[in-house]
Amino acid sequence: MIADSEILSIKQRFGIIGNSPLLNHAIRVAMQASPTDMTVLITGESGSGKESFSKIIHSLSSRKHGKFIAINCGAIPEGTIDSELFGHEKGSFTGAHEARKGYFEVTDGGSIFLDEIGEMPLGTQARLLRVLENGEFIKVGSSKVQKTNVRVIAATNVNLIKAVEQGKFREDLYYRLNTVPIYVPPLRERGEDITLLFRKFATDFSDKYKVKPVQLTEDAKEALLKYRFPGNIRQLKNLADQISLLEQEREIDSATLLRYLPRNSDNLPAFFTGKNEKESINERDILYKVLFDMKKDMTELKKLVLESFNSGGLSSQIMQQHADLFEDMDEVGDFERNMPEASKPAPLILDAARDQSEDYEVDQIEDISHEMEDDNSLSLERKEKEMIIKALQKNHNKRKYAARDLGISERTLYRKIKQYEINE
Ligand SMILES: Nc1ncnc2c1ncn2[C@@H]1O[C@H](COP(=O)(O)OP(=O)(O)OP(=O)(O)O)[C@@H](O)[C@H]1O
Ligand SMILES: [Mg+2]
Protein backbone atom coordinates (compact mmCIF):
# COMPACT_ATOMS: atom_id res chain seq x y z
CA MET A 1 0.00 0.00 0.00
CA ILE A 2 1.34 3.41 -0.92
CA ALA A 3 1.12 6.01 1.86
CA ASP A 4 -0.18 9.54 1.23
CA SER A 5 3.20 10.90 2.35
CA GLU A 6 4.91 8.94 -0.45
CA ILE A 7 2.55 10.46 -3.01
CA LEU A 8 3.31 13.89 -1.59
CA SER A 9 7.04 13.38 -1.92
CA ILE A 10 6.64 12.27 -5.56
CA LYS A 11 4.64 15.40 -6.29
CA GLN A 12 7.39 17.52 -4.78
CA ARG A 13 10.12 15.69 -6.69
CA PHE A 14 8.35 16.03 -10.06
CA GLY A 15 6.84 19.48 -9.52
CA ILE A 16 3.27 18.25 -9.64
CA ILE A 17 0.75 20.61 -8.06
CA GLY A 18 -2.69 19.49 -6.98
CA ASN A 19 -4.50 17.32 -4.54
CA SER A 20 -7.61 16.15 -6.34
CA PRO A 21 -8.58 12.50 -5.78
CA LEU A 22 -8.35 11.69 -9.51
CA LEU A 23 -4.82 13.08 -9.72
CA ASN A 24 -3.74 11.24 -6.57
CA HIS A 25 -5.19 8.02 -7.94
CA ALA A 26 -3.23 8.40 -11.19
CA ILE A 27 0.02 8.96 -9.26
CA ARG A 28 -0.69 5.96 -7.05
CA VAL A 29 -1.18 3.69 -10.09
CA ALA A 30 2.04 4.99 -11.65
CA MET A 31 3.94 4.23 -8.43
CA GLN A 32 2.49 0.73 -8.22
CA ALA A 33 3.35 -0.02 -11.86
CA SER A 34 6.88 1.42 -11.68
CA PRO A 35 8.82 -1.54 -10.21
CA THR A 36 7.30 -3.98 -12.73
CA ASP A 37 8.18 -4.31 -16.41
CA MET A 38 4.56 -3.93 -17.43
CA THR A 39 3.62 -1.73 -20.35
CA VAL A 40 1.77 1.41 -19.33
CA LEU A 41 -0.66 3.46 -21.41
CA ILE A 42 -1.16 7.03 -20.19
CA THR A 43 -4.29 8.71 -21.51
CA GLY A 44 -5.57 12.23 -21.01
CA GLU A 45 -6.37 15.42 -22.88
CA SER A 46 -3.71 17.63 -24.36
CA GLY A 47 -1.89 19.67 -21.70
CA SER A 48 -3.17 17.58 -18.79
CA GLY A 49 0.35 16.59 -17.67
CA LYS A 50 1.01 13.12 -19.09
CA GLU A 51 4.70 13.65 -19.56
CA SER A 52 5.62 13.70 -15.85
CA PHE A 53 3.97 10.29 -15.45
CA SER A 54 6.40 8.68 -17.88
CA LYS A 55 9.30 10.14 -15.86
CA ILE A 56 7.84 8.96 -12.56
CA ILE A 57 7.51 5.41 -13.89
CA HIS A 58 11.06 5.22 -15.23
CA SER A 59 12.67 6.93 -12.21
CA LEU A 60 11.03 4.60 -9.69
CA SER A 61 11.82 1.44 -11.67
CA SER A 62 14.81 -0.88 -11.45
CA ARG A 63 15.80 0.52 -14.87
CA LYS A 64 16.38 4.00 -13.44
CA HIS A 65 20.10 3.83 -14.23
CA GLY A 66 19.36 2.70 -17.77
CA LYS A 67 18.50 5.03 -20.65
CA PHE A 68 15.17 6.84 -20.92
CA ILE A 69 14.20 8.11 -24.36
CA ALA A 70 11.04 10.07 -25.12
CA ILE A 71 9.81 9.93 -28.70
CA ASN A 72 6.93 11.85 -30.19
CA CYS A 73 5.47 9.46 -32.75
CA GLY A 74 3.46 12.29 -34.33
CA ALA A 75 6.58 14.31 -35.09
CA ILE A 76 8.55 11.65 -37.02
CA PRO A 77 7.74 11.36 -40.74
CA GLU A 78 6.09 8.11 -41.76
CA GLY A 79 8.99 7.25 -44.07
CA THR A 80 11.66 7.31 -41.36
CA ILE A 81 9.92 6.17 -38.18
CA ASP A 82 10.79 2.46 -38.63
CA SER A 83 14.44 3.29 -39.12
CA GLU A 84 14.46 5.71 -36.14
CA LEU A 85 12.92 3.16 -33.81
CA PHE A 86 14.49 -0.06 -35.07
CA GLY A 87 17.57 1.07 -37.04
CA HIS A 88 18.58 0.30 -40.61
CA GLU A 89 21.30 -1.44 -42.59
CA LYS A 90 23.67 0.42 -44.86
CA GLY A 91 22.12 0.89 -48.33
CA SER A 92 18.64 -0.19 -47.21
CA PHE A 93 17.14 2.99 -48.76
CA THR A 94 18.38 6.04 -50.67
CA GLY A 95 20.52 8.08 -48.33
CA ALA A 96 21.26 5.21 -45.92
CA HIS A 97 25.03 5.61 -46.31
CA GLU A 98 25.77 4.02 -42.95
CA ALA A 99 24.07 1.42 -40.80
CA ARG A 100 22.30 2.98 -37.85
CA LYS A 101 21.09 1.68 -34.51
CA GLY A 102 17.50 2.45 -33.60
CA TYR A 103 16.15 3.64 -30.26
CA PHE A 104 15.01 0.14 -29.29
CA GLU A 105 18.59 -1.07 -29.61
CA VAL A 106 20.32 1.80 -27.81
CA THR A 107 17.77 1.82 -24.99
CA ASP A 108 18.35 -1.87 -24.18
CA GLY A 109 17.93 -2.17 -20.39
CA GLY A 110 16.04 1.15 -20.15
CA SER A 111 12.62 2.63 -20.98
CA ILE A 112 11.12 4.22 -24.06
CA PHE A 113 8.31 6.75 -23.81
CA LEU A 114 6.22 6.63 -27.00
CA ASP A 115 4.23 9.85 -26.94
CA GLU A 116 1.25 10.37 -29.28
CA ILE A 117 1.18 6.63 -29.94
CA GLY A 118 -2.10 7.06 -31.87
CA GLU A 119 -0.08 8.68 -34.67
CA MET A 120 2.09 5.62 -35.22
CA PRO A 121 1.73 4.17 -38.76
CA LEU A 122 0.23 0.67 -39.01
CA GLY A 123 3.46 -0.89 -40.31
CA THR A 124 5.40 0.42 -37.33
CA GLN A 125 2.64 -0.81 -35.03
CA ALA A 126 3.31 -4.37 -36.28
CA ARG A 127 7.01 -4.03 -35.45
CA LEU A 128 6.19 -2.59 -32.03
CA LEU A 129 3.83 -5.44 -31.24
CA ARG A 130 6.57 -7.95 -31.99
CA VAL A 131 9.09 -6.21 -29.73
CA LEU A 132 6.50 -6.07 -26.95
CA GLU A 133 5.57 -9.73 -27.34
CA ASN A 134 9.02 -11.28 -27.35
CA GLY A 135 11.66 -8.54 -27.40
CA GLU A 136 12.47 -9.20 -31.07
CA PHE A 137 13.00 -6.69 -33.84
CA ILE A 138 14.55 -6.53 -37.30
CA LYS A 139 16.41 -3.50 -38.66
CA VAL A 140 15.08 -1.96 -41.87
CA GLY A 141 16.79 -3.72 -44.79
CA SER A 142 18.01 -6.62 -42.66
CA SER A 143 16.81 -10.15 -42.20
CA LYS A 144 18.58 -10.75 -38.89
CA VAL A 145 16.35 -10.94 -35.83
CA GLN A 146 17.79 -9.01 -32.85
CA LYS A 147 16.79 -8.99 -29.19
CA THR A 148 16.31 -6.08 -26.84
CA ASN A 149 14.91 -5.54 -23.36
CA VAL A 150 13.02 -2.26 -23.25
CA ARG A 151 10.12 -1.18 -21.10
CA VAL A 152 7.50 0.73 -23.10
CA ILE A 153 5.46 3.57 -21.69
CA ALA A 154 3.00 5.05 -24.19
CA ALA A 155 0.77 8.11 -24.10
CA THR A 156 -2.09 9.43 -26.16
CA ASN A 157 -4.58 12.25 -26.11
CA VAL A 158 -6.81 10.61 -28.70
CA ASN A 159 -9.38 7.93 -28.14
CA LEU A 160 -7.52 4.78 -29.21
CA ILE A 161 -10.64 2.64 -29.14
CA LYS A 162 -12.13 4.90 -31.78
CA ALA A 163 -8.89 4.66 -33.77
CA VAL A 164 -9.20 0.85 -33.55
CA GLU A 165 -12.77 1.06 -34.84
CA GLN A 166 -11.62 3.23 -37.72
CA GLY A 167 -8.89 0.75 -38.62
CA LYS A 168 -6.11 3.22 -37.79
CA PHE A 169 -4.83 1.36 -34.74
CA ARG A 170 -4.26 -2.36 -34.27
CA GLU A 171 -6.60 -3.85 -31.72
CA ASP A 172 -4.04 -6.42 -30.51
CA LEU A 173 -1.50 -3.65 -29.94
CA TYR A 174 -4.05 -1.56 -28.07
CA TYR A 175 -4.70 -4.36 -25.57
CA ARG A 176 -0.99 -5.14 -25.31
CA LEU A 177 -0.15 -1.51 -24.51
CA ASN A 178 -3.05 -1.02 -22.17
CA THR A 179 -1.79 -3.54 -19.61
CA VAL A 180 -1.66 -0.78 -17.00
CA PRO A 181 -3.90 2.17 -17.93
CA ILE A 182 -3.31 5.54 -16.28
CA TYR A 183 -5.91 8.23 -16.77
CA VAL A 184 -4.70 11.77 -16.24
CA PRO A 185 -7.81 13.85 -15.48
CA PRO A 186 -8.54 17.07 -17.36
CA LEU A 187 -8.09 20.27 -15.37
CA ARG A 188 -11.85 20.98 -15.19
CA GLU A 189 -12.27 17.76 -13.19
CA ARG A 190 -9.71 18.75 -10.57
CA GLY A 191 -11.73 21.37 -8.66
CA GLU A 192 -9.66 23.52 -6.33
CA ASP A 193 -6.42 22.38 -8.02
CA ILE A 194 -7.19 25.00 -10.67
CA THR A 195 -6.76 27.90 -8.26
CA LEU A 196 -3.73 26.24 -6.62
CA LEU A 197 -2.08 25.94 -10.03
CA PHE A 198 -2.95 29.53 -10.93
CA ARG A 199 -1.30 30.70 -7.71
CA LYS A 200 1.78 28.58 -8.42
CA PHE A 201 2.17 29.97 -11.97
CA ALA A 202 1.57 33.55 -10.77
CA THR A 203 4.22 33.06 -8.06
CA ASP A 204 6.69 31.55 -10.55
CA PHE A 205 6.22 34.63 -12.75
CA SER A 206 6.71 37.04 -9.87
CA ASP A 207 9.88 35.23 -8.70
CA LYS A 208 11.32 35.22 -12.19
CA TYR A 209 10.60 38.85 -13.07
CA LYS A 210 10.68 40.34 -9.57
CA VAL A 211 7.15 41.76 -9.66
CA LYS A 212 4.29 41.51 -7.20
CA PRO A 213 2.28 38.32 -7.87
CA VAL A 214 -1.25 38.72 -9.21
CA GLN A 215 -4.07 37.46 -6.97
CA LEU A 216 -7.58 36.40 -7.85
CA THR A 217 -10.64 37.80 -6.07
CA GLU A 218 -13.24 35.27 -4.88
CA ASP A 219 -15.52 35.91 -7.88
CA ALA A 220 -12.56 35.52 -10.26
CA LYS A 221 -11.74 32.18 -8.61
CA GLU A 222 -15.33 31.08 -9.15
CA ALA A 223 -15.21 32.06 -12.82
CA LEU A 224 -11.94 30.17 -13.24
CA LEU A 225 -13.47 27.02 -11.74
CA LYS A 226 -16.31 27.17 -14.26
CA TYR A 227 -14.12 27.56 -17.32
CA ARG A 228 -13.64 24.34 -19.29
CA PHE A 229 -9.92 24.73 -20.15
CA PRO A 230 -9.67 22.79 -23.40
CA GLY A 231 -5.88 23.30 -23.30
CA ASN A 232 -5.72 22.19 -19.64
CA ILE A 233 -2.66 23.08 -17.54
CA ARG A 234 -0.68 24.36 -20.51
CA GLN A 235 -3.50 26.85 -21.15
CA LEU A 236 -3.80 27.83 -17.48
CA LYS A 237 -0.07 28.60 -17.32
CA ASN A 238 -0.31 30.82 -20.42
CA LEU A 239 -3.28 32.59 -18.88
CA ALA A 240 -1.45 33.24 -15.59
CA ASP A 241 1.64 34.47 -17.47
CA GLN A 242 -0.38 36.81 -19.69
CA ILE A 243 -2.28 38.36 -16.80
CA SER A 244 0.88 38.67 -14.71
CA LEU A 245 2.57 40.50 -17.55
CA LEU A 246 -0.18 42.79 -18.76
CA GLU A 247 -2.25 43.83 -15.71
CA GLN A 248 -1.09 46.82 -13.66
CA GLU A 249 -3.67 46.18 -10.93
CA ARG A 250 -2.43 43.03 -9.18
CA GLU A 251 -5.82 42.08 -7.78
CA ILE A 252 -7.69 40.36 -10.58
CA ASP A 253 -11.48 40.38 -10.50
CA SER A 254 -13.77 38.26 -12.66
CA ALA A 255 -14.38 41.06 -15.21
CA THR A 256 -10.65 41.32 -15.85
CA LEU A 257 -10.21 37.55 -15.92
CA LEU A 258 -13.03 37.10 -18.43
CA ARG A 259 -11.24 39.39 -20.87
CA TYR A 260 -8.43 36.83 -21.04
CA LEU A 261 -10.53 33.73 -21.52
CA PRO A 262 -10.69 32.77 -25.20
CA ARG A 263 -14.10 33.20 -26.74
CA ASN A 264 -16.14 30.81 -28.83
CA SER A 265 -17.44 31.95 -32.17
CA ASP A 266 -20.64 33.01 -30.36
CA ASN A 267 -18.43 35.43 -28.44
CA LEU A 268 -18.78 33.74 -25.06
CA PRO A 269 -15.97 32.23 -22.99
CA ALA A 270 -15.99 28.45 -23.35
CA PHE A 271 -17.41 27.61 -19.96
CA PHE A 272 -17.77 24.03 -18.94
CA THR A 273 -21.37 22.97 -19.25
CA GLY A 274 -20.90 19.29 -18.57
CA LYS A 275 -21.45 18.54 -22.27
CA ASN A 276 -18.76 16.74 -24.13
CA GLU A 277 -16.66 18.39 -26.82
CA LYS A 278 -18.77 17.07 -29.71
CA GLU A 279 -22.01 18.40 -28.30
CA SER A 280 -20.50 21.81 -27.82
CA ILE A 281 -19.69 22.31 -31.51
CA ASN A 282 -21.22 25.60 -32.45
CA GLU A 283 -24.62 25.42 -34.12
CA ARG A 284 -23.64 27.92 -36.82
CA ASP A 285 -20.66 25.76 -37.78
CA ILE A 286 -22.97 22.83 -38.28
CA LEU A 287 -25.17 24.94 -40.55
CA TYR A 288 -22.10 25.88 -42.59
CA LYS A 289 -21.28 22.20 -42.93
CA VAL A 290 -24.80 21.54 -44.19
CA LEU A 291 -24.29 24.35 -46.70
CA PHE A 292 -21.10 22.77 -47.99
CA ASP A 293 -22.82 19.46 -48.55
CA MET A 294 -25.67 21.18 -50.30
CA LYS A 295 -23.28 23.06 -52.54
CA LYS A 296 -22.29 19.77 -54.15
CA ASP A 297 -25.91 18.93 -54.85
CA MET A 298 -26.59 22.37 -56.24
CA THR A 299 -23.71 22.18 -58.68
CA GLU A 300 -24.95 18.82 -59.85
CA LEU A 301 -28.43 20.20 -60.23
CA LYS A 302 -27.24 23.18 -62.22
CA LYS A 303 -25.43 20.88 -64.61
CA LEU A 304 -28.60 18.89 -64.99
CA VAL A 305 -30.70 21.95 -65.79
CA LEU A 306 -28.22 23.15 -68.36
CA GLU A 307 -28.07 19.73 -69.92
CA SER A 308 -31.81 19.74 -70.23
CA PHE A 309 -31.83 23.20 -71.83
CA ASN A 310 -29.24 22.05 -74.29
CA SER A 311 -31.35 19.05 -75.15
CA GLY A 312 -34.55 21.07 -75.46
CA GLY A 313 -36.27 21.53 -72.11
CA LEU A 314 -36.41 20.19 -68.59
CA SER A 315 -38.08 16.86 -69.05
CA SER A 316 -40.26 15.41 -66.34
CA GLN A 317 -38.25 12.21 -66.73
CA ILE A 318 -35.07 13.97 -65.54
CA MET A 319 -37.00 15.59 -62.72
CA GLN A 320 -38.18 12.19 -61.58
CA GLN A 321 -34.78 10.56 -61.93
CA HIS A 322 -33.29 13.17 -59.64
CA ALA A 323 -36.17 13.67 -57.27
CA ASP A 324 -33.84 13.50 -54.28
CA LEU A 325 -31.92 16.55 -55.49
CA PHE A 326 -35.12 18.52 -55.93
CA GLU A 327 -36.22 17.59 -52.42
CA ASP A 328 -32.95 18.98 -51.10
CA MET A 329 -33.71 22.17 -52.97
CA ASP A 330 -36.83 22.60 -50.84
CA GLU A 331 -34.73 22.18 -47.73
CA VAL A 332 -32.38 24.87 -49.01
CA GLY A 333 -35.41 27.08 -49.39
CA ASP A 334 -36.51 26.57 -45.77
CA PHE A 335 -33.00 27.02 -44.57
CA GLU A 336 -32.60 30.27 -46.51
CA ARG A 337 -35.91 31.70 -45.33
CA ASN A 338 -34.77 31.32 -41.75
CA MET A 339 -31.38 32.86 -42.34
CA PRO A 340 -30.50 36.50 -41.66
CA GLU A 341 -30.68 38.58 -44.88
CA ALA A 342 -26.95 39.18 -45.10
CA SER A 343 -25.94 35.54 -44.98
CA LYS A 344 -28.35 34.24 -47.65
CA PRO A 345 -26.60 32.53 -50.51
CA ALA A 346 -26.96 33.83 -54.06
CA PRO A 347 -30.16 32.68 -55.82
CA LEU A 348 -29.94 29.44 -57.72
CA ILE A 349 -29.70 29.24 -61.45
CA LEU A 350 -32.70 26.94 -61.36
CA ASP A 351 -34.99 29.82 -60.32
CA ALA A 352 -33.67 32.06 -63.07
CA ALA A 353 -34.00 29.30 -65.61
CA ARG A 354 -37.50 28.33 -64.50
CA ASP A 355 -38.89 31.87 -64.54
CA GLN A 356 -37.29 33.29 -67.62
CA SER A 357 -36.42 30.36 -69.81
CA GLU A 358 -38.44 31.82 -72.69
CA ASP A 359 -36.34 34.99 -72.86
CA TYR A 360 -32.89 33.46 -72.63
CA GLU A 361 -30.69 31.92 -75.22
CA VAL A 362 -28.94 28.80 -73.96
CA ASP A 363 -25.47 30.37 -74.10
CA GLN A 364 -26.72 33.31 -71.99
CA ILE A 365 -27.96 30.87 -69.38
CA GLU A 366 -24.58 29.17 -69.34
CA ASP A 367 -22.90 32.54 -68.76
CA ILE A 368 -25.18 33.30 -65.84
CA SER A 369 -24.64 29.85 -64.50
CA HIS A 370 -20.88 30.31 -64.47
CA GLU A 371 -21.13 33.73 -62.90
CA MET A 372 -23.41 32.49 -60.16
CA GLU A 373 -21.35 29.43 -59.59
CA ASP A 374 -18.33 31.69 -59.16
CA ASP A 375 -20.27 33.90 -56.73
CA ASN A 376 -21.46 30.92 -54.75
CA SER A 377 -18.09 29.28 -54.60
CA LEU A 378 -16.44 32.56 -53.61
CA SER A 379 -18.73 33.05 -50.63
CA LEU A 380 -18.49 29.38 -49.73
CA GLU A 381 -14.71 29.62 -49.90
CA ARG A 382 -14.88 32.58 -47.55
CA LYS A 383 -17.01 30.58 -45.16
CA GLU A 384 -14.70 27.61 -45.46
CA LYS A 385 -11.69 29.77 -44.64
CA GLU A 386 -13.57 31.27 -41.69
CA MET A 387 -14.45 27.80 -40.40
CA ILE A 388 -10.87 26.62 -40.69
CA ILE A 389 -9.57 29.65 -38.80
CA LYS A 390 -12.20 29.12 -36.10
CA ALA A 391 -11.37 25.45 -35.76
CA LEU A 392 -7.65 26.24 -35.52
CA GLN A 393 -8.26 28.90 -32.86
CA LYS A 394 -10.52 26.61 -30.88
CA ASN A 395 -7.87 23.91 -30.92
CA HIS A 396 -4.94 26.20 -30.19
CA ASN A 397 -3.54 25.71 -33.69
CA LYS A 398 -3.33 21.95 -33.26
CA ARG A 399 -4.07 20.83 -36.80
CA LYS A 400 -4.89 17.31 -35.78
CA TYR A 401 -7.83 18.37 -33.60
CA ALA A 402 -8.93 21.16 -35.94
CA ALA A 403 -9.10 18.62 -38.78
CA ARG A 404 -11.12 16.28 -36.59
CA ASP A 405 -13.62 19.03 -35.73
CA LEU A 406 -13.95 19.94 -39.40
CA GLY A 407 -14.39 16.33 -40.40
CA ILE A 408 -11.51 16.45 -42.90
CA SER A 409 -8.12 14.75 -42.95
CA GLU A 410 -5.04 16.50 -41.58
CA ARG A 411 -3.54 16.46 -45.07
CA THR A 412 -6.59 18.24 -46.56
CA LEU A 413 -6.45 20.80 -43.76
CA TYR A 414 -2.77 21.40 -44.48
CA ARG A 415 -3.56 21.93 -48.18
CA LYS A 416 -6.37 24.34 -47.39
CA ILE A 417 -4.23 26.33 -44.94
CA LYS A 418 -1.78 26.84 -47.80
CA GLN A 419 -4.50 27.54 -50.35
CA TYR A 420 -6.14 30.24 -48.22
CA GLU A 421 -2.80 31.51 -46.92
CA ILE A 422 -3.94 31.20 -43.32
CA ASN A 423 -1.38 32.31 -40.73
CA GLU A 424 -1.57 30.12 -37.66
N1 LIG B 1 0.08 18.92 -11.88
C1 LIG B 1 0.89 19.80 -12.48
N2 LIG B 1 1.49 20.75 -11.75
C2 LIG B 1 2.26 21.66 -12.35
N3 LIG B 1 2.51 21.73 -13.65
C3 LIG B 1 1.95 20.81 -14.42
C4 LIG B 1 1.12 19.78 -13.89
N4 LIG B 1 0.71 18.99 -14.88
C5 LIG B 1 1.24 19.51 -16.00
N5 LIG B 1 1.99 20.59 -15.73
C6 LIG B 1 2.66 21.42 -16.73
O1 LIG B 1 1.73 21.63 -17.79
C7 LIG B 1 2.34 21.58 -19.06
C8 LIG B 1 1.67 20.57 -19.95
O2 LIG B 1 1.93 19.24 -19.47
P1 LIG B 1 2.37 18.05 -20.46
O3 LIG B 1 3.34 18.54 -21.47
O4 LIG B 1 2.78 16.91 -19.63
O5 LIG B 1 0.99 17.77 -21.16
P2 LIG B 1 0.56 16.50 -22.02
O6 LIG B 1 -0.51 15.82 -21.28
O7 LIG B 1 1.78 15.71 -22.36
O8 LIG B 1 -0.06 17.19 -23.32
P3 LIG B 1 0.02 16.74 -24.89
O9 LIG B 1 -0.97 15.64 -25.05
O10 LIG B 1 -0.40 17.98 -25.61
O11 LIG B 1 1.42 16.33 -25.16
C9 LIG B 1 3.82 21.30 -18.78
O12 LIG B 1 4.52 22.53 -18.79
C10 LIG B 1 3.82 20.69 -17.40
O13 LIG B 1 5.02 20.94 -16.72
MG1 LIG C 1 2.88 15.48 -24.12
XYZ file of C-alpha atoms in Angstrom, residues 271-415:
145
model
C -17.410 27.606 -19.961
C -17.769 24.025 -18.939
C -21.370 22.972 -19.252
C -20.897 19.294 -18.568
C -21.452 18.541 -22.266
C -18.761 16.743 -24.132
C -16.658 18.390 -26.817
C -18.773 17.070 -29.710
C -22.011 18.401 -28.303
C -20.503 21.809 -27.818
C -19.686 22.310 -31.507
C -21.218 25.600 -32.453
C -24.616 25.422 -34.123
C -23.645 27.921 -36.820
C -20.659 25.763 -37.779
C -22.974 22.826 -38.283
C -25.169 24.942 -40.552
C -22.099 25.882 -42.590
C -21.284 22.204 -42.930
C -24.802 21.543 -44.194
C -24.293 24.350 -46.705
C -21.096 22.769 -47.991
C -22.818 19.465 -48.550
C -25.665 21.184 -50.300
C -23.281 23.064 -52.538
C -22.287 19.775 -54.145
C -25.909 18.926 -54.847
C -26.589 22.366 -56.236
C -23.709 22.179 -58.678
C -24.951 18.817 -59.852
C -28.434 20.201 -60.227
C -27.236 23.179 -62.225
C -25.431 20.880 -64.613
C -28.600 18.894 -64.994
C -30.705 21.948 -65.790
C -28.218 23.153 -68.360
C -28.070 19.728 -69.923
C -31.808 19.740 -70.233
C -31.832 23.196 -71.828
C -29.242 22.048 -74.290
C -31.352 19.051 -75.145
C -34.553 21.072 -75.461
C -36.270 21.526 -72.115
C -36.414 20.192 -68.587
C -38.085 16.862 -69.055
C -40.261 15.409 -66.338
C -38.254 12.210 -66.728
C -35.074 13.967 -65.545
C -37.000 15.590 -62.719
C -38.182 12.188 -61.580
C -34.784 10.562 -61.930
C -33.286 13.172 -59.642
C -36.175 13.673 -57.271
C -33.837 13.498 -54.282
C -31.921 16.547 -55.486
C -35.123 18.521 -55.930
C -36.217 17.586 -52.422
C -32.950 18.978 -51.104
C -33.710 22.170 -52.973
C -36.825 22.602 -50.842
C -34.732 22.182 -47.726
C -32.380 24.869 -49.011
C -35.412 27.076 -49.391
C -36.508 26.566 -45.772
C -32.995 27.023 -44.571
C -32.598 30.268 -46.511
C -35.906 31.701 -45.331
C -34.775 31.324 -41.752
C -31.377 32.859 -42.338
C -30.500 36.499 -41.656
C -30.681 38.579 -44.879
C -26.946 39.180 -45.097
C -25.942 35.540 -44.979
C -28.354 34.239 -47.650
C -26.603 32.527 -50.511
C -26.964 33.828 -54.059
C -30.159 32.676 -55.823
C -29.944 29.437 -57.720
C -29.700 29.244 -61.455
C -32.702 26.944 -61.360
C -34.990 29.822 -60.324
C -33.667 32.060 -63.067
C -34.003 29.297 -65.612
C -37.500 28.331 -64.500
C -38.891 31.874 -64.543
C -37.288 33.287 -67.619
C -36.417 30.364 -69.815
C -38.439 31.824 -72.686
C -36.341 34.993 -72.863
C -32.890 33.464 -72.634
C -30.688 31.924 -75.216
C -28.941 28.802 -73.957
C -25.465 30.370 -74.104
C -26.718 33.305 -71.992
C -27.957 30.870 -69.381
C -24.585 29.169 -69.336
C -22.902 32.536 -68.760
C -25.176 33.298 -65.838
C -24.636 29.851 -64.501
C -20.883 30.311 -64.466
C -21.135 33.732 -62.899
C -23.413 32.493 -60.158
C -21.345 29.428 -59.591
C -18.333 31.688 -59.158
C -20.270 33.896 -56.725
C -21.462 30.918 -54.751
C -18.094 29.278 -54.601
C -16.443 32.556 -53.610
C -18.730 33.051 -50.635
C -18.485 29.384 -49.730
C -14.708 29.617 -49.896
C -14.877 32.578 -47.549
C -17.014 30.575 -45.157
C -14.705 27.609 -45.456
C -11.691 29.768 -44.638
C -13.574 31.267 -41.695
C -14.449 27.799 -40.402
C -10.872 26.622 -40.686
C -9.575 29.654 -38.801
C -12.197 29.120 -36.100
C -11.369 25.447 -35.755
C -7.654 26.244 -35.515
C -8.262 28.895 -32.856
C -10.522 26.607 -30.879
C -7.874 23.912 -30.917
C -4.938 26.202 -30.188
C -3.543 25.708 -33.685
C -3.331 21.953 -33.256
C -4.073 20.829 -36.802
C -4.886 17.308 -35.775
C -7.832 18.368 -33.602
C -8.929 21.161 -35.935
C -9.104 18.619 -38.779
C -11.125 16.278 -36.588
C -13.618 19.030 -35.731
C -13.952 19.940 -39.396
C -14.392 16.330 -40.400
C -11.512 16.451 -42.896
C -8.115 14.754 -42.949
C -5.036 16.502 -41.577
C -3.539 16.458 -45.070
C -6.588 18.240 -46.556
C -6.447 20.796 -43.764
C -2.769 21.404 -44.484
C -3.558 21.925 -48.185
